[in-house]
Amino acid sequence: MDNPPGPYADPDEAGPWSGLPEPRRREPGPYGPAPLLSTLVTLPLAAAAWLYGAVSAMSGDPLDGPEADAFDRSFTHGFHLLQTLVGAAAAVLLVSWVLPPRPALRTARTLLALAAPALVVAGFLVFRTTVNWPHR
């Protein structure tokens, strides 16, 4: 029976497996760490921004008359903008995960993963500047 030489072949048989096998080099995965790190940052940040926006509606409770109407209009508009940008951040984060795992798309995946928390921060800042906060 003619067996091909393996790592434990006779020393007299010289072949591609003479000696110990070469150690494998671990290649980085096709996704990279960006989507995972972005998920770990974006989701808590989005939850905190949304919770802050939802709870801050109570700051207009002591208002009455035209002040209350102006606050309600500006708050509704600002909160809708916050929800839109947080939703856009979630969509961008999802796209960074579902891109095909090709090394050529690693840069696009990284940029999308970085854009997700930036969209949450932008949404929070837009919310804070859009709302006509009471001055008391």
PDB file of C-alpha atoms in Angstrom:
ATOM      1  CA  MET A   1       0.000   0.000   0.000  1.00  0.00           C
ATOM      2  CA  ASP A   2       1.394   3.329  -1.061  1.00  0.00           C
ATOM      3  CA  ASN A   3       0.713   6.014   1.569  1.00  0.00           C
ATOM      4  CA  PRO A   4       1.662   9.625   0.933  1.00  0.00           C
ATOM      5  CA  PRO A   5       4.273  10.995   3.306  1.00  0.00           C
ATOM      6  CA  GLY A   6       2.765  12.661   6.358  1.00  0.00           C
ATOM      7  CA  PRO A   7       4.124  14.464   9.400  1.00  0.00           C
ATOM      8  CA  TYR A   8       5.156  11.128  10.932  1.00  0.00           C
ATOM      9  CA  ALA A   9       6.733   9.597   7.806  1.00  0.00           C
ATOM     10  CA  ASP A  10      10.034   7.798   7.804  1.00  0.00           C
ATOM     11  CA  PRO A  11      13.024  10.142   7.904  1.00  0.00           C
ATOM     12  CA  ASP A  12      14.321   8.543   4.741  1.00  0.00           C
ATOM     13  CA  GLU A  13      11.286   9.711   2.790  1.00  0.00           C
ATOM     14  CA  ALA A  14      11.703  13.382   2.013  1.00  0.00           C
ATOM     15  CA  GLY A  15       8.477  15.121   1.222  1.00  0.00           C
ATOM     16  CA  PRO A  16       6.508  18.237   1.922  1.00  0.00           C
ATOM     17  CA  TRP A  17       5.911  17.064   5.488  1.00  0.00           C
ATOM     18  CA  SER A  18       9.474  16.614   6.610  1.00  0.00           C
ATOM     19  CA  GLY A  19       9.721  17.831  10.201  1.00  0.00           C
ATOM     20  CA  LEU A  20       7.058  19.628  12.202  1.00  0.00           C
ATOM     21  CA  PRO A  21       4.164  21.329  10.482  1.00  0.00           C
ATOM     22  CA  GLU A  22       4.329  25.085  10.219  1.00  0.00           C
ATOM     23  CA  PRO A  23       2.125  26.905  12.702  1.00  0.00           C
ATOM     24  CA  ARG A  24      -0.953  28.477  11.224  1.00  0.00           C
ATOM     25  CA  ARG A  25      -1.129  32.215  11.196  1.00  0.00           C
ATOM     26  CA  ARG A  26      -4.399  33.514  12.468  1.00  0.00           C
ATOM     27  CA  GLU A  27      -5.923  35.881   9.982  1.00  0.00           C
ATOM     28  CA  PRO A  28      -8.330  38.530  11.236  1.00  0.00           C
ATOM     29  CA  GLY A  29     -11.967  37.764  10.613  1.00  0.00           C
ATOM     30  CA  PRO A  30     -13.720  39.385   7.681  1.00  0.00           C
ATOM     31  CA  TYR A  31     -15.948  41.501   9.923  1.00  0.00           C
ATOM     32  CA  GLY A  32     -13.279  43.032  12.115  1.00  0.00           C
ATOM     33  CA  PRO A  33     -14.070  44.385  15.574  1.00  0.00           C
ATOM     34  CA  ALA A  34     -15.861  47.555  14.396  1.00  0.00           C
ATOM     35  CA  PRO A  35     -19.485  46.326  14.284  1.00  0.00           C
ATOM     36  CA  LEU A  36     -19.205  44.629  17.661  1.00  0.00           C
ATOM     37  CA  LEU A  37     -17.604  47.626  19.366  1.00  0.00           C
ATOM     38  CA  SER A  38     -20.103  49.958  17.727  1.00  0.00           C
ATOM     39  CA  THR A  39     -22.982  47.794  18.943  1.00  0.00           C
ATOM     40  CA  LEU A  40     -21.625  47.855  22.486  1.00  0.00           C
ATOM     41  CA  VAL A  41     -21.434  51.667  22.369  1.00  0.00           C
ATOM     42  CA  THR A  42     -24.440  52.583  20.220  1.00  0.00           C
ATOM     43  CA  LEU A  43     -27.196  50.593  21.905  1.00  0.00           C
ATOM     44  CA  PRO A  44     -26.654  51.892  25.472  1.00  0.00           C
ATOM     45  CA  LEU A  45     -26.056  55.397  24.127  1.00  0.00           C
ATOM     46  CA  ALA A  46     -29.271  55.288  22.096  1.00  0.00           C
ATOM     47  CA  ALA A  47     -31.226  53.963  25.066  1.00  0.00           C
ATOM     48  CA  ALA A  48     -29.882  56.739  27.299  1.00  0.00           C
ATOM     49  CA  ALA A  49     -30.629  59.446  24.708  1.00  0.00           C
ATOM     50  CA  TRP A  50     -34.143  58.158  24.132  1.00  0.00           C
ATOM     51  CA  LEU A  51     -34.825  57.847  27.876  1.00  0.00           C
ATOM     52  CA  TYR A  52     -33.525  61.373  28.484  1.00  0.00           C
ATOM     53  CA  GLY A  53     -35.772  62.671  25.713  1.00  0.00           C
ATOM     54  CA  ALA A  54     -38.810  60.827  27.033  1.00  0.00           C
ATOM     55  CA  VAL A  55     -38.311  61.927  30.629  1.00  0.00           C
ATOM     56  CA  SER A  56     -37.488  65.535  29.752  1.00  0.00           C
ATOM     57  CA  ALA A  57     -41.061  66.037  28.567  1.00  0.00           C
ATOM     58  CA  MET A  58     -41.907  66.573  32.225  1.00  0.00           C
ATOM     59  CA  SER A  59     -39.881  69.800  32.312  1.00  0.00           C
ATOM     60  CA  GLY A  60     -42.829  71.520  30.620  1.00  0.00           C
ATOM     61  CA  ASP A  61     -45.350  70.435  33.252  1.00  0.00           C
ATOM     62  CA  PRO A  62     -45.277  73.663  35.293  1.00  0.00           C
ATOM     63  CA  LEU A  63     -45.883  75.778  32.179  1.00  0.00           C
ATOM     64  CA  ASP A  64     -49.296  77.082  31.142  1.00  0.00           C
ATOM     65  CA  GLY A  65     -50.784  79.134  28.348  1.00  0.00           C
ATOM     66  CA  PRO A  66     -48.704  80.109  25.329  1.00  0.00           C
ATOM     67  CA  GLU A  67     -45.458  78.989  26.987  1.00  0.00           C
ATOM     68  CA  ALA A  68     -46.826  75.445  27.321  1.00  0.00           C
ATOM     69  CA  ASP A  69     -48.006  75.445  23.695  1.00  0.00           C
ATOM     70  CA  ALA A  70     -44.600  76.621  22.440  1.00  0.00           C
ATOM     71  CA  PHE A  71     -42.830  74.017  24.553  1.00  0.00           C
ATOM     72  CA  ASP A  72     -45.140  71.223  23.410  1.00  0.00           C
ATOM     73  CA  ARG A  73     -44.694  72.097  19.726  1.00  0.00           C
ATOM     74  CA  SER A  74     -40.914  72.359  19.974  1.00  0.00           C
ATOM     75  CA  PHE A  75     -40.647  69.247  22.135  1.00  0.00           C
ATOM     76  CA  THR A  76     -42.741  67.169  19.743  1.00  0.00           C
ATOM     77  CA  HIS A  77     -40.627  68.295  16.805  1.00  0.00           C
ATOM     78  CA  GLY A  78     -37.333  67.727  18.660  1.00  0.00           C
ATOM     79  CA  PHE A  79     -38.353  64.308  19.949  1.00  0.00           C
ATOM     80  CA  HIS A  80     -39.372  63.211  16.458  1.00  0.00           C
ATOM     81  CA  LEU A  81     -35.968  64.298  15.180  1.00  0.00           C
ATOM     82  CA  LEU A  82     -34.279  62.362  17.994  1.00  0.00           C
ATOM     83  CA  GLN A  83     -36.277  59.241  17.175  1.00  0.00           C
ATOM     84  CA  THR A  84     -35.475  59.583  13.468  1.00  0.00           C
ATOM     85  CA  LEU A  85     -31.742  59.893  14.039  1.00  0.00           C
ATOM     86  CA  VAL A  86     -31.683  57.041  16.567  1.00  0.00           C
ATOM     87  CA  GLY A  87     -33.569  54.906  14.042  1.00  0.00           C
ATOM     88  CA  ALA A  88     -31.067  55.904  11.352  1.00  0.00           C
ATOM     89  CA  ALA A  89     -28.241  54.897  13.705  1.00  0.00           C
ATOM     90  CA  ALA A  90     -29.857  51.504  14.208  1.00  0.00           C
ATOM     91  CA  ALA A  91     -30.221  51.069  10.441  1.00  0.00           C
ATOM     92  CA  VAL A  92     -26.593  52.033   9.815  1.00  0.00           C
ATOM     93  CA  LEU A  93     -25.469  49.636  12.540  1.00  0.00           C
ATOM     94  CA  LEU A  94     -27.522  46.844  10.994  1.00  0.00           C
ATOM     95  CA  VAL A  95     -26.016  47.525   7.564  1.00  0.00           C
ATOM     96  CA  SER A  96     -22.516  47.334   9.051  1.00  0.00           C
ATOM     97  CA  TRP A  97     -23.366  43.813  10.250  1.00  0.00           C
ATOM     98  CA  VAL A  98     -25.075  42.522   7.098  1.00  0.00           C
ATOM     99  CA  LEU A  99     -22.518  43.632   4.520  1.00  0.00           C
ATOM    100  CA  PRO A 100     -20.963  40.569   2.876  1.00  0.00           C
ATOM    101  CA  PRO A 101     -17.838  39.415   4.730  1.00  0.00           C
ATOM    102  CA  ARG A 102     -15.297  40.433   2.114  1.00  0.00           C
ATOM    103  CA  PRO A 103     -11.980  42.051   2.975  1.00  0.00           C
ATOM    104  CA  ALA A 104     -12.688  44.734   0.375  1.00  0.00           C
ATOM    105  CA  LEU A 105     -15.722  45.901   2.394  1.00  0.00           C
ATOM    106  CA  ARG A 106     -13.892  46.190   5.716  1.00  0.00           C
ATOM    107  CA  THR A 107     -13.405  49.958   5.322  1.00  0.00           C
ATOM    108  CA  ALA A 108     -17.072  50.523   4.504  1.00  0.00           C
ATOM    109  CA  ARG A 109     -18.092  48.354   7.444  1.00  0.00           C
ATOM    110  CA  THR A 110     -15.806  50.311   9.785  1.00  0.00           C
ATOM    111  CA  LEU A 111     -17.099  53.682   8.578  1.00  0.00           C
ATOM    112  CA  LEU A 112     -20.702  52.586   8.977  1.00  0.00           C
ATOM    113  CA  ALA A 113     -19.948  51.259  12.448  1.00  0.00           C
ATOM    114  CA  LEU A 114     -18.391  54.599  13.411  1.00  0.00           C
ATOM    115  CA  ALA A 115     -21.348  56.516  11.984  1.00  0.00           C
ATOM    116  CA  ALA A 116     -23.889  54.781  14.227  1.00  0.00           C
ATOM    117  CA  PRO A 117     -22.856  56.310  17.590  1.00  0.00           C
ATOM    118  CA  ALA A 118     -22.172  59.620  15.842  1.00  0.00           C
ATOM    119  CA  LEU A 119     -25.779  59.679  14.627  1.00  0.00           C
ATOM    120  CA  VAL A 120     -27.033  59.070  18.167  1.00  0.00           C
ATOM    121  CA  VAL A 121     -24.927  61.945  19.515  1.00  0.00           C
ATOM    122  CA  ALA A 122     -26.077  64.179  16.654  1.00  0.00           C
ATOM    123  CA  GLY A 123     -29.698  63.280  17.379  1.00  0.00           C
ATOM    124  CA  PHE A 124     -29.270  64.137  21.037  1.00  0.00           C
ATOM    125  CA  LEU A 125     -27.659  67.490  20.220  1.00  0.00           C
ATOM    126  CA  VAL A 126     -30.371  68.319  17.679  1.00  0.00           C
ATOM    127  CA  PHE A 127     -33.008  67.454  20.271  1.00  0.00           C
ATOM    128  CA  ARG A 128     -31.386  69.652  22.915  1.00  0.00           C
ATOM    129  CA  THR A 129     -31.129  72.646  20.586  1.00  0.00           C
ATOM    130  CA  THR A 130     -34.572  72.259  18.966  1.00  0.00           C
ATOM    131  CA  VAL A 131     -36.665  72.216  22.135  1.00  0.00           C
ATOM    132  CA  ASN A 132     -37.754  75.573  23.564  1.00  0.00           C
ATOM    133  CA  TRP A 133     -36.779  74.800  27.167  1.00  0.00           C
ATOM    134  CA  PRO A 134     -38.477  76.692  30.025  1.00  0.00           C
ATOM    135  CA  HIS A 135     -36.364  79.396  31.665  1.00  0.00           C
ATOM    136  CA  ARG A 136     -37.068  79.038  35.378  1.00  0.00           C
TER     137      ARG A 136
END
